[in-house]
Short mmCIF file of C-alpha atoms and ligand atoms in Angstrom, two decimals:
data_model
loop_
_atom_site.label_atom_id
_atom_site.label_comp_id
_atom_site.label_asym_id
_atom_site.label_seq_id
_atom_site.Cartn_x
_atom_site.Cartn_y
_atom_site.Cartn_z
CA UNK A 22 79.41 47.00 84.41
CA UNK A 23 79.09 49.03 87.55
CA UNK A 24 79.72 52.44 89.34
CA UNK A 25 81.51 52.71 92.92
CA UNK A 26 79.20 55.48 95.27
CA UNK A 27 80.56 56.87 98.12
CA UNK A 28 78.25 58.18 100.60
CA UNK A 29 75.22 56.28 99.05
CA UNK A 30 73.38 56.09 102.93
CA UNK A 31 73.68 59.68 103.16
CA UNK A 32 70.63 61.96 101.34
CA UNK A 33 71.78 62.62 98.21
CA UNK A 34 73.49 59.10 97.46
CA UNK A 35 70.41 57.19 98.51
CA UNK A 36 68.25 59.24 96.41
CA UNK A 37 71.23 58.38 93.89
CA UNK A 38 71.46 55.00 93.82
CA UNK A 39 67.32 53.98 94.31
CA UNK A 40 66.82 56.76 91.22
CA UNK A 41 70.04 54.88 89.58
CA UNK A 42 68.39 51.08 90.34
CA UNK A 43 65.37 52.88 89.12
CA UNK A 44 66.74 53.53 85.97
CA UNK A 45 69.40 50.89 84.73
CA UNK A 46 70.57 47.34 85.47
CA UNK A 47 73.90 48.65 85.86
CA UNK A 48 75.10 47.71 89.25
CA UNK A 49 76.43 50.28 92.09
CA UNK A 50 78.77 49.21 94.43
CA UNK A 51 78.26 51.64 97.68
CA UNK A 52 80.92 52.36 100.04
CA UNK A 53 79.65 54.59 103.20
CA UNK A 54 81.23 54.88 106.27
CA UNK A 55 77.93 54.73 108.08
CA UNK A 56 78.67 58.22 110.39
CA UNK A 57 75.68 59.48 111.93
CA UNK A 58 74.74 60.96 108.47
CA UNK A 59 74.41 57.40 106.82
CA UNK A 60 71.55 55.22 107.42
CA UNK A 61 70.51 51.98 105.95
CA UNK A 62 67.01 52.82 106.54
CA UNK A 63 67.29 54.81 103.42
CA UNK A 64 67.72 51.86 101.22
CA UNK A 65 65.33 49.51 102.47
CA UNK A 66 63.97 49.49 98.77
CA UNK A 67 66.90 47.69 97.44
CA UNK A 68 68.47 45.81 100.25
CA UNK A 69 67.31 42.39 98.41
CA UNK A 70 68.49 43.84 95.24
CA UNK A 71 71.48 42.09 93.99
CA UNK A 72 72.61 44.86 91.99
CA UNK A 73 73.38 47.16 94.73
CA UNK A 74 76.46 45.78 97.22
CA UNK A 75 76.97 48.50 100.20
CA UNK A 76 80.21 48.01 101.98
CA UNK A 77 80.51 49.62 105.10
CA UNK A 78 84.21 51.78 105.18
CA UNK A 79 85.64 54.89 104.82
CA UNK A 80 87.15 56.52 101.74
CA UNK A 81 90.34 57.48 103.21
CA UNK A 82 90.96 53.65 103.97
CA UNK A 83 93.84 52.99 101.25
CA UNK A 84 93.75 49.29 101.57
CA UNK A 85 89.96 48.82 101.04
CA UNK A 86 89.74 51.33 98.46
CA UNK A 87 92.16 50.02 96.11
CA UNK A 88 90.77 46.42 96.96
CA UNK A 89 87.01 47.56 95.47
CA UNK A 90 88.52 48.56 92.48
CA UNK A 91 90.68 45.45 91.98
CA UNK A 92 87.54 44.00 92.85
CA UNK A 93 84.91 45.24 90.82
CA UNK A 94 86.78 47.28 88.37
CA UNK A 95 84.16 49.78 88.26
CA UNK A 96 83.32 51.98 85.13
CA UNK A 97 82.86 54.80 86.91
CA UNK A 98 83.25 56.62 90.87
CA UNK A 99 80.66 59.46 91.68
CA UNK A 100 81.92 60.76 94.86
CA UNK A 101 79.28 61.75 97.64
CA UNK A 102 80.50 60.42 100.96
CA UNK A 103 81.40 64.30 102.89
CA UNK A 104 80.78 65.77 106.07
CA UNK A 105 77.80 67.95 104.90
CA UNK A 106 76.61 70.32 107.84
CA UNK A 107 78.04 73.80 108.25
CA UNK A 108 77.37 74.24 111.88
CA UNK A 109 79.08 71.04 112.92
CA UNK A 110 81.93 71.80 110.87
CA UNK A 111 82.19 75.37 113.24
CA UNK A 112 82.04 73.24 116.13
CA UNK A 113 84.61 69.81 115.25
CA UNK A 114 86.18 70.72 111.98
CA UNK A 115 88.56 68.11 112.13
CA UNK A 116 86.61 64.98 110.54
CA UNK A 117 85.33 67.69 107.86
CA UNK A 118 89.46 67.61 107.01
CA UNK A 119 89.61 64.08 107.07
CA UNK A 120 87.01 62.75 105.22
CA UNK A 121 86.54 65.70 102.69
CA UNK A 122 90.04 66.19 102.04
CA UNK A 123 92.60 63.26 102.83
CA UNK A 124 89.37 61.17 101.79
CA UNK A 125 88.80 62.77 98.50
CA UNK A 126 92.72 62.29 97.76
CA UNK A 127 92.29 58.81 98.82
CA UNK A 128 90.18 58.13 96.62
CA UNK A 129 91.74 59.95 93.65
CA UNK A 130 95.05 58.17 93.99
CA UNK A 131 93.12 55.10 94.25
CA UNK A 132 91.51 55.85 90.70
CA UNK A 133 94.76 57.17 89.29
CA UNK A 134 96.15 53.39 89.93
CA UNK A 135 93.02 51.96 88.38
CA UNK A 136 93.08 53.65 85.14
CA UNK A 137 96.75 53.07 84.96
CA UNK A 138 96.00 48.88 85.30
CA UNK A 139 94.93 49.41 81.04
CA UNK A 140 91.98 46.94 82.50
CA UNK A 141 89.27 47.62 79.96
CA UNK A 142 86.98 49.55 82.29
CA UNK A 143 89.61 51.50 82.98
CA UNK A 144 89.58 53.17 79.14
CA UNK A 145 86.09 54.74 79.85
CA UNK A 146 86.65 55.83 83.32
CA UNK A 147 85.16 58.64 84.57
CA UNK A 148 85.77 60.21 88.59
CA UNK A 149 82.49 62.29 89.65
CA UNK A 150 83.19 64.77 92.33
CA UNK A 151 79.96 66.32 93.61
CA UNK A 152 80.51 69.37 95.41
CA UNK A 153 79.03 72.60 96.91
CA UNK A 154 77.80 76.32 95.57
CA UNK A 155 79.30 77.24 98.75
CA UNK A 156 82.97 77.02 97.71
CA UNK A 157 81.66 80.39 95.94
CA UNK A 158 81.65 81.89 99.11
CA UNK A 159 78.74 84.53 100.00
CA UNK A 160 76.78 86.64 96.96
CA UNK A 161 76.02 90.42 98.04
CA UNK A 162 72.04 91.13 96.99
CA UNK A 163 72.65 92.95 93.35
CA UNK A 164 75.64 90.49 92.52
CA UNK A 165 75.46 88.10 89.46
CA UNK A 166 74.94 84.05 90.61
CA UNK A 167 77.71 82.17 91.07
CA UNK A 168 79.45 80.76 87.35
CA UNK A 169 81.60 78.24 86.93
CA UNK A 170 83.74 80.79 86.38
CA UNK A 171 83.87 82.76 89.98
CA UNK A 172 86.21 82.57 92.15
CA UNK A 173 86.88 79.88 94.95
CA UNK A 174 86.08 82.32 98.51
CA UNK A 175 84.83 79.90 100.71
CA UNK A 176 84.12 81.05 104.36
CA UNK A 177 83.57 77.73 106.70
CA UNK A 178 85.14 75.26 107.58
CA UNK A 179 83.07 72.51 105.55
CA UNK A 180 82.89 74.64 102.12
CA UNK A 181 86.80 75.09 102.83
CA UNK A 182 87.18 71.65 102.97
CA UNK A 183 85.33 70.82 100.17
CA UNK A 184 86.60 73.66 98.08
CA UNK A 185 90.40 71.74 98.76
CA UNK A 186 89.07 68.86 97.48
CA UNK A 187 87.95 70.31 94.12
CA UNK A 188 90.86 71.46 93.88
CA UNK A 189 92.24 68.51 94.24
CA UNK A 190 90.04 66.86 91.67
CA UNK A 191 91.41 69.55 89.20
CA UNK A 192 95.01 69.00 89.97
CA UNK A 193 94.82 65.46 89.01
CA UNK A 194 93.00 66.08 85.50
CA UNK A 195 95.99 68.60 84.93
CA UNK A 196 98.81 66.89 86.32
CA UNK A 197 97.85 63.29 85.97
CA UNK A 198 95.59 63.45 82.95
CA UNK A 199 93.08 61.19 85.47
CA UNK A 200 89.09 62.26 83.44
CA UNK A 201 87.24 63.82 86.05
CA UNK A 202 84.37 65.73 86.25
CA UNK A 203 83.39 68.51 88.77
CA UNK A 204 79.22 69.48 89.86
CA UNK A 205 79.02 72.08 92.61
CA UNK A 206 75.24 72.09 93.89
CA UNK A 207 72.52 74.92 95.33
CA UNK A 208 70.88 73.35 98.72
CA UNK A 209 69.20 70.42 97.84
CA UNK A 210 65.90 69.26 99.99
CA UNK A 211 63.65 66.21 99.96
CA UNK A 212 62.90 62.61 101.10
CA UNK A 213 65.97 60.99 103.18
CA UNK A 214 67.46 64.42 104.71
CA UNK A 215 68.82 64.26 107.93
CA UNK A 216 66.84 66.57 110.33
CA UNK A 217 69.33 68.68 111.32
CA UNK A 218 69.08 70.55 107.89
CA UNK A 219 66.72 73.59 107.84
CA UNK A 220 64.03 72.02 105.70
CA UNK A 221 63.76 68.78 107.51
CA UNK A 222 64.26 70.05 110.67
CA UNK A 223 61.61 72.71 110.81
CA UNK A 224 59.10 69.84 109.80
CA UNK A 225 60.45 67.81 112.28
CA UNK A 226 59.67 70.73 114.93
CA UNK A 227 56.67 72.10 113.22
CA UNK A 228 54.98 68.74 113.90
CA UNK A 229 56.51 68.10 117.40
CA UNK A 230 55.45 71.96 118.44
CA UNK A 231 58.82 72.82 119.15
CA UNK A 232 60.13 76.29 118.39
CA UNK A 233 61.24 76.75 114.54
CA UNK A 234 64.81 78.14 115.28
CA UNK A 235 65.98 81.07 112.75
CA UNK A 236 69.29 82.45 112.40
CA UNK A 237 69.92 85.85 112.79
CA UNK A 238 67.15 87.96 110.95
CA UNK A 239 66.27 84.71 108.31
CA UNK A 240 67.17 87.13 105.67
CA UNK A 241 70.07 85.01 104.06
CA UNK A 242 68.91 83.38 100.66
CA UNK A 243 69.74 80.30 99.82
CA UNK A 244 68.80 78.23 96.10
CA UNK A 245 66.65 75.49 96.68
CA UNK A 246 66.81 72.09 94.40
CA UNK A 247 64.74 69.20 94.96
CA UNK A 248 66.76 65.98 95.14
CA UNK A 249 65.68 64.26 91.94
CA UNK A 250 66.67 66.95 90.24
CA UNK A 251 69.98 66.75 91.36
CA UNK A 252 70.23 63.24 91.09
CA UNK A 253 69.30 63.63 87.08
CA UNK A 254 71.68 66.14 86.81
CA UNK A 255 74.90 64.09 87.85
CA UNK A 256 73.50 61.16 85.57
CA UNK A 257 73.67 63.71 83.20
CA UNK A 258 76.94 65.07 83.60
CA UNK A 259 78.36 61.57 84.20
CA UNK A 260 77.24 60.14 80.70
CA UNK A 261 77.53 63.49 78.67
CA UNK A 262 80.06 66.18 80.58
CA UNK A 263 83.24 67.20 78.76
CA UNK A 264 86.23 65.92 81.24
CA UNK A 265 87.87 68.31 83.35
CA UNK A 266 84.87 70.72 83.37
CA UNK A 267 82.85 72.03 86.03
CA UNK A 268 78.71 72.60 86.20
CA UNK A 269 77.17 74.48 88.49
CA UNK A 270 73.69 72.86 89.70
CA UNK A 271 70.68 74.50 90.90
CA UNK A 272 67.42 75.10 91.03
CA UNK A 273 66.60 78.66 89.88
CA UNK A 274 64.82 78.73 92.90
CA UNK A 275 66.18 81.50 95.35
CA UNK A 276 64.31 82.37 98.57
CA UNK A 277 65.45 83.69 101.64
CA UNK A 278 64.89 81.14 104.97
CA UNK A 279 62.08 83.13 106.90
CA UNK A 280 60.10 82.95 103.30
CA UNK A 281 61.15 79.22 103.25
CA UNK A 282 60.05 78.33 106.91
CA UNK A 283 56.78 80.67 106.20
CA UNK A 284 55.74 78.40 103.09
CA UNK A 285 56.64 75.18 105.13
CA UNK A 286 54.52 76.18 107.89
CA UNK A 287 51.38 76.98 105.26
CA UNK A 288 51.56 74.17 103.51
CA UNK A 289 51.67 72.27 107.21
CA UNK A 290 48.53 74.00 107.94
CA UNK A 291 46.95 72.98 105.13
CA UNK A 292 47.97 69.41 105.27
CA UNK A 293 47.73 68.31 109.26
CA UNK A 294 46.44 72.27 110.42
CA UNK A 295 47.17 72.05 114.61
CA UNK A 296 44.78 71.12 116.76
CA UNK A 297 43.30 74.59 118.80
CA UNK A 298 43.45 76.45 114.91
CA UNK A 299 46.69 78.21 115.14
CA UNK A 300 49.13 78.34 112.36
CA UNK A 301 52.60 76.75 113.00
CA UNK A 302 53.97 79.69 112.25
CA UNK A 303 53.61 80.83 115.52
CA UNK A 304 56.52 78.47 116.41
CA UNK A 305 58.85 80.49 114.34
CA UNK A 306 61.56 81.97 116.42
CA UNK A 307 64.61 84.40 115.75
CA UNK A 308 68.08 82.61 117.13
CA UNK A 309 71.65 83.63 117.78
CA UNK A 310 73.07 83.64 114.16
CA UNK A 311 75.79 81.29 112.58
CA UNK A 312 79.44 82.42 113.25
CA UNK A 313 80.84 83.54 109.14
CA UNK A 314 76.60 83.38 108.21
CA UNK A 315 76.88 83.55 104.29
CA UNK A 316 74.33 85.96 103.11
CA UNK A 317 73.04 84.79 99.76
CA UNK A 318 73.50 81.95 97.52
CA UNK A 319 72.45 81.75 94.05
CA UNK A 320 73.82 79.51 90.82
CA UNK A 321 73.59 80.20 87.36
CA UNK A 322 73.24 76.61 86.02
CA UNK A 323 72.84 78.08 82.51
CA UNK A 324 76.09 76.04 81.09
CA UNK A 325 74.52 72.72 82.42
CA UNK A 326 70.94 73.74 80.29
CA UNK A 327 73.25 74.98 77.39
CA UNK A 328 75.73 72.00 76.84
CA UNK A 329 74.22 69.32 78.04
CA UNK A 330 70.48 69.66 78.31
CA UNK A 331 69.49 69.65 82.04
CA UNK A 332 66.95 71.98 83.28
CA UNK A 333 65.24 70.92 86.83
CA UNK A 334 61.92 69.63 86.74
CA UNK A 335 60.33 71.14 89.91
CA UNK A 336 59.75 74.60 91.33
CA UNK A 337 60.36 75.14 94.83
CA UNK A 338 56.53 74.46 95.41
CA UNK A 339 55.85 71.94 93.88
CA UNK A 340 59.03 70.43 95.74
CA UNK A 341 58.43 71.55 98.97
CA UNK A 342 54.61 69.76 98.95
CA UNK A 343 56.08 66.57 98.12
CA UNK A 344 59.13 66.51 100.76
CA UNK A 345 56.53 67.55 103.12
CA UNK A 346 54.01 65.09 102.62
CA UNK A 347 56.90 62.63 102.51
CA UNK A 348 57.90 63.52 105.70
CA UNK A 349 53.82 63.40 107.25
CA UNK A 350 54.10 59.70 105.40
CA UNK A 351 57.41 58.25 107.08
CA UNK A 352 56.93 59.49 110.38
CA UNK A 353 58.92 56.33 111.45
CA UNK A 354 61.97 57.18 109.46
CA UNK A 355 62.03 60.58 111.35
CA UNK A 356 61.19 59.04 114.68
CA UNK A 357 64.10 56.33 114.59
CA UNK A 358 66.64 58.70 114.17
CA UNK A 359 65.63 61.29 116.86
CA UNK A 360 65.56 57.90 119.36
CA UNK A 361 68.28 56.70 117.86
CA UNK A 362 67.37 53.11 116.50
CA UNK A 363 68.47 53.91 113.19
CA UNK A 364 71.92 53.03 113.90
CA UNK A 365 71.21 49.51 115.15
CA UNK A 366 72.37 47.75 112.07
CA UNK A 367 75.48 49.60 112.64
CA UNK A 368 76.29 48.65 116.30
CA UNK A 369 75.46 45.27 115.50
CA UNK A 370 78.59 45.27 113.24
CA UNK A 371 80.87 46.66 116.16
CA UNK A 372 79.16 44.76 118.95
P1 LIG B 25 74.96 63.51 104.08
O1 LIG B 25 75.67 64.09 105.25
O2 LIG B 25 73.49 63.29 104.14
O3 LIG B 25 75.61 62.10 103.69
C1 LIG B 25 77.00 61.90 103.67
C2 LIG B 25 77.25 60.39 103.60
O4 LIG B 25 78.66 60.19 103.53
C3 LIG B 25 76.75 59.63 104.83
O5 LIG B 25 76.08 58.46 104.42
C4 LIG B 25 78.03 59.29 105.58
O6 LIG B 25 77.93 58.09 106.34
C5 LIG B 25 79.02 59.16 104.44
N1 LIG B 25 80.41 59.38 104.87
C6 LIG B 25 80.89 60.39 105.66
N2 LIG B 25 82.22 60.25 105.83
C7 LIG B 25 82.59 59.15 105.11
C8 LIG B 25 83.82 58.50 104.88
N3 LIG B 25 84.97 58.96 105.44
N4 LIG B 25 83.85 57.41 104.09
C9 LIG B 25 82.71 56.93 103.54
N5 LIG B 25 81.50 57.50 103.74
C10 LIG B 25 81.44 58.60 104.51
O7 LIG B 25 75.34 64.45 102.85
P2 LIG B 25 74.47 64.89 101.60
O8 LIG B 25 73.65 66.07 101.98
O9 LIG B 25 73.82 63.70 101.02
O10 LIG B 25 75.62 65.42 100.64
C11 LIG B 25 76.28 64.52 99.75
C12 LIG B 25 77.35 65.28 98.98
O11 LIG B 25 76.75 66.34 98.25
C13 LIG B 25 78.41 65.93 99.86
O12 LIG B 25 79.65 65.79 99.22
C14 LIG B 25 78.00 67.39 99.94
O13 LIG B 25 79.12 68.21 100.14
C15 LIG B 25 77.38 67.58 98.59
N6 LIG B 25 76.33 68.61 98.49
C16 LIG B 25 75.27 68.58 99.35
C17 LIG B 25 74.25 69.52 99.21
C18 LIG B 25 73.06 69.53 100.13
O14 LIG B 25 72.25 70.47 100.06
N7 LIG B 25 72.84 68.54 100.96
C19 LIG B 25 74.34 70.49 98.20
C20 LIG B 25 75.46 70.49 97.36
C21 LIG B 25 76.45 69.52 97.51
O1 LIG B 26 74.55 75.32 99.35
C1 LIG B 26 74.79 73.94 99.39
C2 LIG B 26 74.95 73.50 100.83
O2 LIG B 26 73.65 73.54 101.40
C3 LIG B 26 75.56 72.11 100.98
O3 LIG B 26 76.86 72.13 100.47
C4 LIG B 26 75.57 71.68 102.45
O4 LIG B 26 76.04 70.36 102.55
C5 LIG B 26 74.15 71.75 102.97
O5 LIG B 26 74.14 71.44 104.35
C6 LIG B 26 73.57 73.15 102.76
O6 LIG B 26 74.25 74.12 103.59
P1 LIG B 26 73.45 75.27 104.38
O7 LIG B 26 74.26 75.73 105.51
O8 LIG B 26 72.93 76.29 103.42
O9 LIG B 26 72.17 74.37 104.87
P2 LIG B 26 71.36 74.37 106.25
O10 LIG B 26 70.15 73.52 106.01
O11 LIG B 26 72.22 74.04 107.40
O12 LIG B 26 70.90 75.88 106.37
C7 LIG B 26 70.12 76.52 105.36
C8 LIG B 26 69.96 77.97 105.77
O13 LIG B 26 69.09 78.02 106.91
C9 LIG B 26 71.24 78.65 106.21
O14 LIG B 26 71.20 80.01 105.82
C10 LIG B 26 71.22 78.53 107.73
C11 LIG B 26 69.75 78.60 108.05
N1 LIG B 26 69.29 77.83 109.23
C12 LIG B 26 69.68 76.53 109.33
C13 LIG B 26 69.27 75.76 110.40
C14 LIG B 26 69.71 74.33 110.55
C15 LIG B 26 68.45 78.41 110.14
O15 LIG B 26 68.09 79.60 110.03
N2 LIG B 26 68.03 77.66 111.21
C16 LIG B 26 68.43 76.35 111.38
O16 LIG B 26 68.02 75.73 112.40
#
């Protein structure tokens, strides 16, 4: 038995598949594209491990896609690989389109063959589309958190494109009867995040004294979910979730970014304080704001808790002191991808 990931070099499927490995000999077969997002570095742990197989390629690649699953007939697809970041998507939406749409569909008509092949896998299928709160589009402050139930309103580019692909995902339980499931996630943070997100990235500043860059008045509130959590939540959903439905993920955990970047710099003091006793708060500064800057974000993942048990395990402090002092411990990680080694393994392919 084993599961197809897609995206598994990116944060959330590495944490994925080591937590997966972790867990169970089932197998994962993991098919990443290897953009800037993916690194290998990221699954160092397993790379002897026979039970994990990563094949470099992209999800919109008909051909290889339907060739892994004549291949490995897998049980099961949980479907990470995206174009994540917000502000690139404002700057070059077009490989947002690509890969989250045309990919998604890729890989849906790709699984629609499969479970048609009556191959016995194919009976217990399940297709795993992990998604975003911010297809919700933006909370004001005395609004409700976002149900399953709201409606789609997404306002960038990237939630856009990921809000076409769940729709997508629907259309092809309704029309084609193909037994998906939908998860639509708060902002996750932890080991393995590219430091271009806020959490990583202030870290990554914080420790280089460079300035802590803010958008707009840092007011907008965002719900923060460690990783694992996350990562136990799709297990979750992906053994015991009714197909066709959707669960919202997150962390109960809402704090706006200047509160976020304030309790990364304390904890920073506290841990590896600067030398000449100032705080690295001082490094905060206020920035031009985000063009379409969603103000708050906030899930109610009461129908996860309610039908199928899940409740996150860590509070935003107790997360936030672990991602940091796994950031202080794998300096190296950090410092390969702001030189750029990290993607040796990949030009070696292409060389
Ligand atoms: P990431 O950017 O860290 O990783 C994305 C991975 O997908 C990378 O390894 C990249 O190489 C791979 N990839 C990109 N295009 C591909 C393609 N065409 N074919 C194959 N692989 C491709 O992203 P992440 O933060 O780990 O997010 C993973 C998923 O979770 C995304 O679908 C994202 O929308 C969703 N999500 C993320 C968060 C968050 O806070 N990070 C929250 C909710 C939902
Ligand atoms: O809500 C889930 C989403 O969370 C995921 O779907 C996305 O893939 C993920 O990137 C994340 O999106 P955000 O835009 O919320 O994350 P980001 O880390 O880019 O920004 C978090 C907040 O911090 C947001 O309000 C913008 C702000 N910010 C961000 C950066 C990078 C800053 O103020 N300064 C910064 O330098």
């Amino acid at each position: 038995m084993t599961i197809l990931v897609t995206g598994g070099a990116g944060f959330i499927g590495s944490n994925f598949i080591l937590d997966w490995l972790a867990q169970s000999d089932e197998g994962v077969i993991d098919l990443d594209l290897l953009t800037y997002a993916g690194n290998l570095d990221n699954l160092a742990a397993v790379r002897n491990d026979d039970r994990h197989v990563f094949v470099q390629g992209d999800i919109g690649d008909k051909d290889l896609v339907a060739r892994l699953f004549a291949e490995y007939s897998p049980r099961a697809v949980v479907n990470f690989a995206a174009e994540s970041h917000v502000d690139r998507s404002i700057h070059g939406p077009e490989d947002f389109m690509r890969t989250n749409l045309f990919g998604t569909f890729t890989l849906l008509e790709a699984a629609r063959n499969f479970a048609a092949t009556g191959a016995p896998e194919a009976g217990n299928f399940r297709f795993l589309h992990v998604s975003t709160d911010e297809v919700y589009g933006s909370l004001a402050p005395e609004d409700a958190p976002f149900s399953e139930t709201n409606r789609y309103e997404p306002n960038s580019p990237y939630s856009a494109s990921k809000a076409g692909s769940d729709h997508l995902v629907r259309a092809y339980f309704h029309t084609y009867g193909l037994p998906v499931l939908t998860t639509n996630c708060s902002n996750n943070y932890g080991p393995f995040q590219f430091p271009e997100k806020l959490v990583p990235l202030v870290i990554h500043n914080a420790l280089s004294g460079k300035p802590l860059p803010i958008y707009g008045d840092g007011k907008q509130v965002r719900d923060w979910l460690y990783v694992t959590d996350h990562c136990t939540a799709i297990r979750r959903v992906l053994d015991r979730g009714a197909l066709g439905e959707v669960y919202n993920i997150g962390g109960w955990n809402e704090r706006p970014n200047i509160e976020v970047v304030q309790t990364i710099c304390e904890v920073l003091d506290e841990l590896q304080p600067r030398s000449g006793g100032q705080s690295y708060a001082d490094l905060i500064t206020f920035v031009k704001d985000r063009p379409g800057h969603d103000r708050r974000y906030a899930i109610d993942a009461s129908k996860i808790e309610r039908e199928l048990g899940w409740r996150p395990l860590e509070t935003f402090e107790t997360g936030i002191r672990k991602t940091i002092q796994w950031y202080l411990e794998n300096q190296t990680w950090v410092a390969k991808i702001v030189d750029g080694s990290y993607r040796t393994w990949v030009e070696k392919q292409y060389a």
